[in-house]
Amino acid sequence: MSKNRVKNILLDHIIEILLILLVVIMTVANANFMTVSNIMNILRNQALKGVIAFGMTMVIIAGQIDLSIGSTVALAGVIVARFCRDLPEAAGISVTAACWIGIVVAILAAIIMGVIHAIAQHKFQMPAFIVTLASMNLLYGLSGMICEGFPIANAFPQWFIQLGVGKLGGATGVVPIPAIILILVFVLAHILMTYTTTGRAVYAVGGNPESARLSGINVFKTKAIVFSAVQVMCVLAAFMHSAQVASGSYSFGKGWEVDVISSVVIGGTSMAGGIGKPWGTLMGVLFMGVVINAMTILDVDIYAQYVVRGLIMFFAVLMATFQAKAKA
């Protein structure tokens, strides 16, 4: 095997190598790190933002960005909570029926918002950064209006709560339901982006939209799919988060954009579009989860943790730039 071949393999799998090194270091440094309960805790904590990260990966590969994800999490949570609290008495139906209606409404609202983002970006040539920044504020305001500025607590049925706190096999189980959802979403994203024409269209649009159009790809449809996909992933994360704390609030999801985008970039997805894989994003999600967990175990100051997160994102982008030059 040539030196260039070895170098390219190492560059392609740098995040996996760093993740393994970090796990080894933490296992030696603290006996509580490599335990089943701590590993499950990392997976459960990362599942919420990780699910969104797979949708964001598709958006960024397509050459776009979505800054409204945190506000969508808040909106979906308060929609379901409000339906569960008020609809049974108003319409004379069960809480379960009201919850399912809220779930459907939240998903439809997410899809509509995704299509609106695609229309504004593609048809009116508005930068996705500005479009989704506006949506971030709009959805945040709507969330506050729906919950009237206060959390809506203890409104969900018990089966809904299990989305956030349940375990495979019930109370005696070990694997958290959110971790299972994270893996299922990864598998679906991997299949979509690797083996379908839609996935190939996303890469083509992100690489060169005009060439994609000339080759017969419906660029608008592709953008609508990825913008809607990340919004639906936000709704799923909102359900799990609201279930974990048994309430819906306009403050949920605030600031999640940075962590989600960091995981995607760390996983090797190019902000320029056209490059990235769900597997890389999964590694990025796990890497961030291990880093955060390690800093918590080592009792690192909370403000220092934000410094570390910022530095990781900076060096991830720097590393991606270096990788591109090294392969050129």
Coordinates of C-alpha atoms in Angstrom, one line a residue:
M1 CA 0.0 0.0 0.0
S2 CA 1.4 3.4 -1.0
K3 CA 2.1 6.2 1.5
N4 CA -0.5 8.4 -0.2
R5 CA -3.1 5.7 0.2
V6 CA -2.3 5.3 3.9
K7 CA -2.3 9.1 4.4
N8 CA -5.8 9.3 2.7
I9 CA -7.2 6.5 4.9
L10 CA -5.9 8.2 8.0
L11 CA -7.3 11.5 6.9
D12 CA -10.7 10.0 6.1
H13 CA -11.0 8.3 9.5
I14 CA -9.4 11.0 11.7
I15 CA -12.5 11.5 13.8
E16 CA -12.8 7.8 14.5
I17 CA -9.1 7.7 15.6
L18 CA -9.6 10.7 17.8
L19 CA -12.7 9.2 19.3
I20 CA -10.9 6.0 20.2
L21 CA -8.0 7.9 21.7
L22 CA -10.3 10.0 23.8
V23 CA -12.2 6.9 25.0
V24 CA -8.9 5.2 26.0
I25 CA -7.6 8.2 27.8
M26 CA -10.9 8.7 29.8
T27 CA -11.0 4.9 30.6
V28 CA -7.5 5.2 32.2
A29 CA -8.2 8.6 33.8
N30 CA -11.6 7.6 35.5
A31 CA -12.9 4.3 36.4
N32 CA -16.5 5.5 36.1
F33 CA -16.2 6.4 32.4
M34 CA -16.3 3.0 30.8
T35 CA -19.4 1.7 32.5
V36 CA -22.7 0.6 30.9
S37 CA -24.7 3.3 32.8
N38 CA -22.3 6.1 31.7
I39 CA -22.2 4.9 28.0
M40 CA -26.1 4.7 28.0
N41 CA -26.1 8.2 29.5
I42 CA -23.9 9.5 26.7
L43 CA -26.2 8.0 24.1
R44 CA -29.4 9.2 25.8
N45 CA -28.0 12.8 26.1
Q46 CA -26.7 12.9 22.5
A47 CA -29.8 11.4 21.0
L48 CA -31.9 14.6 20.9
K49 CA -29.3 16.8 19.0
G50 CA -28.0 13.7 17.2
V51 CA -31.3 13.0 15.5
I52 CA -31.4 16.6 14.2
A53 CA -27.8 16.4 13.1
F54 CA -28.6 13.8 10.5
G55 CA -31.2 16.1 9.0
M56 CA -28.7 19.0 9.2
T57 CA -26.2 16.8 7.4
M58 CA -28.5 16.5 4.4
V59 CA -29.2 20.3 4.4
I60 CA -25.5 21.2 4.5
I61 CA -24.5 18.6 1.9
A62 CA -27.2 20.3 -0.3
G63 CA -25.3 23.6 0.2
Q64 CA -27.8 25.1 2.6
I65 CA -28.1 25.8 6.4
D66 CA -31.0 25.9 8.9
L67 CA -30.7 28.1 12.0
S68 CA -34.4 27.6 13.0
I69 CA -34.0 24.1 14.4
G70 CA -34.0 25.1 18.1
S71 CA -37.2 27.1 17.7
T72 CA -38.8 24.2 15.8
V73 CA -38.0 22.0 18.8
A74 CA -39.8 24.5 21.1
L75 CA -42.8 24.9 18.8
A76 CA -43.4 21.1 18.4
G77 CA -43.2 20.6 22.1
V78 CA -45.7 23.3 23.0
I79 CA -48.1 22.3 20.3
V80 CA -48.4 18.7 21.6
A81 CA -48.5 19.9 25.2
R82 CA -51.2 22.4 24.5
F83 CA -53.3 19.8 22.5
C84 CA -52.9 17.3 25.4
R85 CA -53.9 19.8 28.0
D86 CA -56.8 21.6 26.3
L87 CA -58.3 19.4 23.6
P88 CA -59.7 16.5 25.7
E89 CA -62.0 18.9 27.6
A90 CA -62.8 21.1 24.6
A91 CA -63.6 18.3 22.2
G92 CA -64.6 15.5 24.6
I93 CA -61.8 13.1 23.5
S94 CA -59.1 11.1 25.3
V95 CA -55.7 12.5 26.1
T96 CA -54.2 9.9 23.8
A97 CA -56.3 11.0 20.8
A98 CA -55.5 14.7 21.6
C99 CA -51.8 13.8 21.7
W100 CA -51.9 12.1 18.3
I101 CA -53.6 15.1 16.8
G102 CA -50.9 17.3 18.3
I103 CA -48.2 15.1 16.9
V104 CA -49.7 15.2 13.4
V105 CA -50.1 19.0 13.5
A106 CA -46.5 19.4 14.7
I107 CA -45.2 17.2 11.9
L108 CA -47.3 19.0 9.2
A109 CA -46.2 22.4 10.5
A110 CA -42.6 21.3 10.3
I111 CA -43.0 20.1 6.7
I112 CA -44.7 23.3 5.7
M113 CA -41.9 25.3 7.3
G114 CA -39.4 23.3 5.4
V115 CA -41.1 23.9 2.1
I116 CA -41.4 27.6 2.9
H117 CA -37.6 27.7 3.5
A118 CA -37.0 26.0 0.1
I119 CA -39.3 28.4 -1.7
A120 CA -37.7 31.5 -0.1
Q121 CA -34.2 30.2 -0.8
H122 CA -34.7 28.7 -4.3
K123 CA -37.5 30.7 -5.9
F124 CA -36.6 34.1 -4.4
Q125 CA -32.9 33.5 -4.1
M126 CA -32.8 34.5 -0.5
P127 CA -29.8 33.3 1.5
A128 CA -30.8 30.3 3.6
F129 CA -28.9 31.9 6.6
I130 CA -31.2 34.9 6.5
V131 CA -34.4 32.9 5.8
T132 CA -33.9 30.5 8.6
L133 CA -32.7 33.2 11.0
A134 CA -36.0 34.9 10.5
S135 CA -37.8 31.7 11.0
M136 CA -35.9 31.1 14.2
N137 CA -37.3 34.3 15.7
L138 CA -40.8 33.8 14.2
L139 CA -41.1 30.2 15.6
Y140 CA -39.7 31.2 18.9
G141 CA -42.4 33.9 19.2
L142 CA -45.1 31.5 18.2
S143 CA -43.9 29.0 20.8
G144 CA -44.2 31.7 23.5
M145 CA -47.7 32.7 22.3
I146 CA -48.9 29.1 22.3
C147 CA -47.7 28.3 25.8
E148 CA -48.5 31.9 27.0
G149 CA -44.9 32.3 28.3
F150 CA -45.1 29.5 30.8
P151 CA -44.2 25.7 30.5
I152 CA -47.1 23.4 30.0
A153 CA -46.4 20.6 32.4
N154 CA -47.8 17.1 33.1
A155 CA -50.1 17.1 30.1
F156 CA -48.7 14.1 28.2
P157 CA -50.1 10.5 28.4
Q158 CA -47.7 8.0 29.9
W159 CA -46.9 6.2 26.6
F160 CA -45.6 9.5 25.2
I161 CA -43.4 10.0 28.3
Q162 CA -41.7 6.7 27.4
L163 CA -40.2 8.3 24.3
G164 CA -37.9 10.3 26.5
V165 CA -37.4 8.1 29.7
G166 CA -38.3 4.6 28.6
K167 CA -35.9 1.7 28.1
L168 CA -35.9 -1.2 25.8
G169 CA -37.4 -4.1 27.8
G170 CA -39.2 -1.8 30.3
A171 CA -38.1 -0.7 33.7
T172 CA -35.5 -3.5 33.9
G173 CA -34.0 -2.6 30.5
V174 CA -30.6 -1.0 29.9
V175 CA -30.8 0.7 26.4
P176 CA -32.7 4.0 26.5
I177 CA -35.5 4.5 23.9
P178 CA -33.9 7.8 22.7
A179 CA -30.6 5.9 21.9
I180 CA -32.6 3.4 19.8
I181 CA -34.3 6.2 17.9
L182 CA -30.9 7.8 17.3
I183 CA -29.6 4.6 15.7
L184 CA -32.8 4.0 13.6
V185 CA -32.6 7.6 12.3
F186 CA -28.9 7.1 11.4
V187 CA -29.7 3.9 9.5
L188 CA -32.5 5.6 7.5
A189 CA -30.3 8.6 6.8
H190 CA -27.5 6.3 5.6
I191 CA -29.8 4.3 3.3
L192 CA -31.3 7.5 1.9
M193 CA -28.0 9.2 1.2
T194 CA -26.1 6.2 0.0
Y195 CA -28.5 4.0 -2.0
T196 CA -31.3 6.3 -3.3
T197 CA -31.6 8.7 -6.2
T198 CA -32.8 11.3 -3.7
G199 CA -29.5 11.0 -1.9
R200 CA -27.5 11.3 -5.1
A201 CA -29.5 14.4 -6.0
V202 CA -28.7 16.0 -2.7
Y203 CA -24.9 15.6 -3.3
A204 CA -25.3 16.8 -6.9
V205 CA -27.2 19.9 -5.8
G206 CA -24.7 20.7 -3.1
G207 CA -21.8 20.2 -5.5
N208 CA -23.1 22.3 -8.4
P209 CA -26.8 23.3 -8.5
E210 CA -26.6 24.4 -12.1
S211 CA -25.0 21.2 -13.3
A212 CA -27.6 19.3 -11.3
R213 CA -30.4 21.2 -13.0
L214 CA -28.9 20.6 -16.5
S215 CA -28.7 16.9 -15.7
G216 CA -32.4 16.7 -15.0
I217 CA -32.5 16.9 -11.2
N218 CA -35.3 18.9 -9.7
V219 CA -33.3 21.3 -7.6
F220 CA -36.2 22.9 -5.8
K221 CA -37.7 19.5 -4.9
T222 CA -34.4 18.4 -3.5
K223 CA -34.0 21.5 -1.4
A224 CA -37.6 21.1 -0.2
I225 CA -36.9 17.5 0.9
V226 CA -33.8 18.3 2.9
F227 CA -35.3 21.4 4.5
S228 CA -38.4 19.5 5.5
A229 CA -36.3 16.5 6.7
V230 CA -34.4 18.5 9.2
Q231 CA -37.6 20.1 10.4
V232 CA -39.2 16.7 11.0
M233 CA -36.1 15.5 12.8
C234 CA -36.5 18.6 15.1
V235 CA -40.0 17.5 15.8
L236 CA -38.9 14.0 16.7
A237 CA -36.2 15.5 19.0
A238 CA -38.9 17.8 20.5
F239 CA -41.1 14.8 21.4
M240 CA -38.2 13.1 23.2
H241 CA -37.1 16.2 25.0
S242 CA -40.6 17.2 26.1
A243 CA -41.2 13.6 27.2
Q244 CA -38.0 13.6 29.3
V245 CA -39.1 16.7 31.3
A246 CA -42.8 16.0 31.0
S247 CA -43.6 19.5 29.7
G248 CA -43.5 21.8 26.7
S249 CA -41.8 25.3 26.8
Y250 CA -40.8 28.0 24.4
S251 CA -37.3 27.9 25.8
F252 CA -36.6 24.3 24.7
G253 CA -34.1 23.9 22.0
K254 CA -32.6 27.3 22.5
G255 CA -28.9 27.4 21.3
W256 CA -29.0 23.8 20.0
E257 CA -27.9 25.1 16.5
V258 CA -24.3 25.4 17.6
D259 CA -24.0 21.8 19.0
V260 CA -25.8 20.3 16.0
I261 CA -23.8 22.1 13.4
S262 CA -20.6 21.3 15.4
S263 CA -21.3 17.6 15.3
V264 CA -22.0 17.7 11.5
V265 CA -18.8 19.6 10.8
I266 CA -16.7 17.5 13.1
G267 CA -18.0 14.5 11.2
G268 CA -16.5 15.8 8.0
T269 CA -19.4 17.4 6.2
S270 CA -18.2 20.4 4.2
M271 CA -20.0 23.7 4.8
A272 CA -19.4 24.4 1.1
G273 CA -21.8 21.5 0.2
G274 CA -21.5 18.3 -1.7
I275 CA -19.4 16.4 0.8
G276 CA -20.4 14.5 3.9
K277 CA -21.8 11.2 5.2
P278 CA -24.3 10.2 7.9
W279 CA -21.6 7.9 9.3
G280 CA -19.3 10.9 9.8
T281 CA -22.1 12.8 11.6
L282 CA -22.7 9.8 13.9
M283 CA -19.0 9.8 14.8
G284 CA -19.2 13.6 15.3
V285 CA -22.2 13.2 17.6
L286 CA -20.5 10.5 19.7
F287 CA -17.3 12.5 19.8
M288 CA -19.1 15.6 21.1
G289 CA -21.0 13.4 23.6
V290 CA -17.8 11.8 24.9
V291 CA -16.1 15.2 25.2
I292 CA -19.0 16.8 27.1
N293 CA -19.3 13.7 29.4
A294 CA -15.5 13.7 30.0
M295 CA -15.5 17.4 31.0
T296 CA -18.5 16.7 33.3
I297 CA -16.8 13.7 35.0
L298 CA -13.6 15.7 35.4
D299 CA -15.6 18.6 36.8
V300 CA -14.4 21.1 34.2
D301 CA -15.9 24.6 34.8
I302 CA -19.1 25.2 32.7
Y303 CA -17.6 28.3 31.0
A304 CA -14.4 26.4 30.2
Q305 CA -16.6 23.7 28.6
Y306 CA -18.0 26.3 26.1
V307 CA -14.5 27.4 25.3
V308 CA -13.6 23.8 24.5
R309 CA -16.7 23.3 22.3
G310 CA -15.8 26.5 20.4
L311 CA -12.2 25.4 19.9
I312 CA -13.3 21.9 18.7
M313 CA -15.6 23.4 16.1
F314 CA -12.8 25.8 14.9
F315 CA -10.3 23.1 14.6
A316 CA -12.8 20.8 12.9
V317 CA -13.2 23.3 10.1
L318 CA -9.5 23.9 10.0
M319 CA -8.9 20.1 9.8
A320 CA -11.4 19.8 7.0
T321 CA -9.6 22.5 5.0
F322 CA -6.3 20.7 5.6
Q323 CA -7.8 17.4 4.5
A324 CA -9.0 18.9 1.2
K325 CA -5.6 20.4 0.5
A326 CA -3.8 17.2 1.4
K327 CA -5.9 15.2 -1.0
A328 CA -5.6 17.7 -3.8

